[in-house]
Amino acid sequence: ITSNGKLRTIDGLGNLTFVGGTIAVSANEALVSIDGFRGLSALNGGLTISANNVLQRLDGFQGVTAVQLWVQI
């Protein structure tokens, strides 16, 4: 989820528990909430969160207990 200047929240992914690849959330100038990932527990790839200038918390990833490759914030 990259370079969407109008994206304010990421919601609606609460039933997602596993991602077989990488999640990248970057350069979303208006993003304030990523709570939509609350159901996620594992990633088989990596997690990158960068350049979301008004994002203040990473609460949406509090349930993640396993990341196979990397976490980059």
mmCIF file of C-alpha atoms in Angstrom:
data_model
loop_
_atom_site.group_PDB
_atom_site.id
_atom_site.type_symbol
_atom_site.label_atom_id
_atom_site.label_comp_id
_atom_site.label_asym_id
_atom_site.label_seq_id
_atom_site.Cartn_x
_atom_site.Cartn_y
_atom_site.Cartn_z
ATOM 1 C CA ILE A 1 0.000 0.000 0.000
ATOM 2 C CA THR A 2 2.139 2.787 -1.335
ATOM 3 C CA SER A 3 1.894 6.428 -2.377
ATOM 4 C CA ASN A 4 -1.799 6.998 -1.779
ATOM 5 C CA GLY A 5 -2.012 10.600 -0.636
ATOM 6 C CA LYS A 6 -5.713 10.370 0.236
ATOM 7 C CA LEU A 7 -5.637 7.134 2.243
ATOM 8 C CA ARG A 8 -6.479 7.931 5.895
ATOM 9 C CA THR A 9 -7.110 4.473 7.353
ATOM 10 C CA ILE A 10 -6.502 0.831 6.549
ATOM 11 C CA ASP A 11 -9.567 -1.033 7.763
ATOM 12 C CA GLY A 12 -11.511 -4.115 6.753
ATOM 13 C CA LEU A 13 -8.675 -6.645 6.918
ATOM 14 C CA GLY A 14 -9.503 -7.903 10.397
ATOM 15 C CA ASN A 15 -10.095 -11.483 9.215
ATOM 16 C CA LEU A 16 -6.650 -11.671 7.631
ATOM 17 C CA THR A 17 -4.482 -13.892 9.856
ATOM 18 C CA PHE A 18 -1.535 -14.844 7.598
ATOM 19 C CA VAL A 19 0.285 -13.226 4.660
ATOM 20 C CA GLY A 20 2.448 -15.465 2.489
ATOM 21 C CA GLY A 21 4.604 -12.564 1.321
ATOM 22 C CA THR A 22 5.542 -9.049 2.345
ATOM 23 C CA ILE A 23 3.433 -6.134 3.547
ATOM 24 C CA ALA A 24 4.700 -2.669 2.636
ATOM 25 C CA VAL A 25 2.936 0.473 3.838
ATOM 26 C CA SER A 26 4.828 3.541 2.696
ATOM 27 C CA ALA A 27 4.526 7.124 1.470
ATOM 28 C CA ASN A 28 0.871 7.527 2.417
ATOM 29 C CA GLU A 29 0.831 11.192 3.410
ATOM 30 C CA ALA A 30 -2.594 11.190 5.131
ATOM 31 C CA LEU A 31 -2.485 7.762 6.786
ATOM 32 C CA VAL A 32 -3.364 7.986 10.486
ATOM 33 C CA SER A 33 -4.512 4.426 11.283
ATOM 34 C CA ILE A 34 -3.483 0.895 10.350
ATOM 35 C CA ASP A 35 -5.863 -0.815 12.757
ATOM 36 C CA GLY A 36 -7.176 -3.009 9.946
ATOM 37 C CA PHE A 37 -4.407 -5.570 10.457
ATOM 38 C CA ARG A 38 -5.512 -6.505 14.016
ATOM 39 C CA GLY A 39 -6.206 -10.146 13.109
ATOM 40 C CA LEU A 40 -2.795 -10.692 11.514
ATOM 41 C CA SER A 41 -0.521 -13.073 13.402
ATOM 42 C CA ALA A 42 2.197 -14.094 10.913
ATOM 43 C CA LEU A 43 3.991 -13.008 7.738
ATOM 44 C CA ASN A 44 6.013 -15.378 5.597
ATOM 45 C CA GLY A 45 7.848 -12.405 4.098
ATOM 46 C CA GLY A 46 8.683 -9.052 5.602
ATOM 47 C CA LEU A 47 7.015 -5.965 7.011
ATOM 48 C CA THR A 48 7.996 -2.465 5.911
ATOM 49 C CA ILE A 49 6.364 0.676 7.276
ATOM 50 C CA SER A 50 7.960 3.940 6.162
ATOM 51 C CA ALA A 51 7.330 7.571 5.203
ATOM 52 C CA ASN A 52 3.803 7.725 6.594
ATOM 53 C CA ASN A 53 4.387 11.094 8.200
ATOM 54 C CA VAL A 54 1.187 11.433 10.253
ATOM 55 C CA LEU A 55 0.975 7.790 11.377
ATOM 56 C CA GLN A 56 1.545 7.796 15.118
ATOM 57 C CA ARG A 57 0.914 4.217 16.277
ATOM 58 C CA LEU A 58 1.349 0.680 14.972
ATOM 59 C CA ASP A 59 -1.524 -0.832 16.960
ATOM 60 C CA GLY A 60 -2.770 -2.763 13.952
ATOM 61 C CA PHE A 61 0.208 -5.114 14.154
ATOM 62 C CA GLN A 62 0.037 -5.895 17.876
ATOM 63 C CA GLY A 63 -1.007 -9.503 17.216
ATOM 64 C CA VAL A 64 1.917 -10.330 14.918
ATOM 65 C CA THR A 65 4.063 -12.962 16.593
ATOM 66 C CA ALA A 66 6.119 -14.194 13.610
ATOM 67 C CA VAL A 67 7.811 -12.491 10.655
ATOM 68 C CA GLN A 68 9.940 -14.765 8.482
ATOM 69 C CA LEU A 69 12.290 -12.225 6.880
ATOM 70 C CA TRP A 70 12.442 -8.650 8.223
ATOM 71 C CA VAL A 71 10.699 -5.814 10.019
ATOM 72 C CA GLN A 72 11.688 -2.361 8.788
ATOM 73 C CA ILE A 73 10.145 0.728 10.341
#
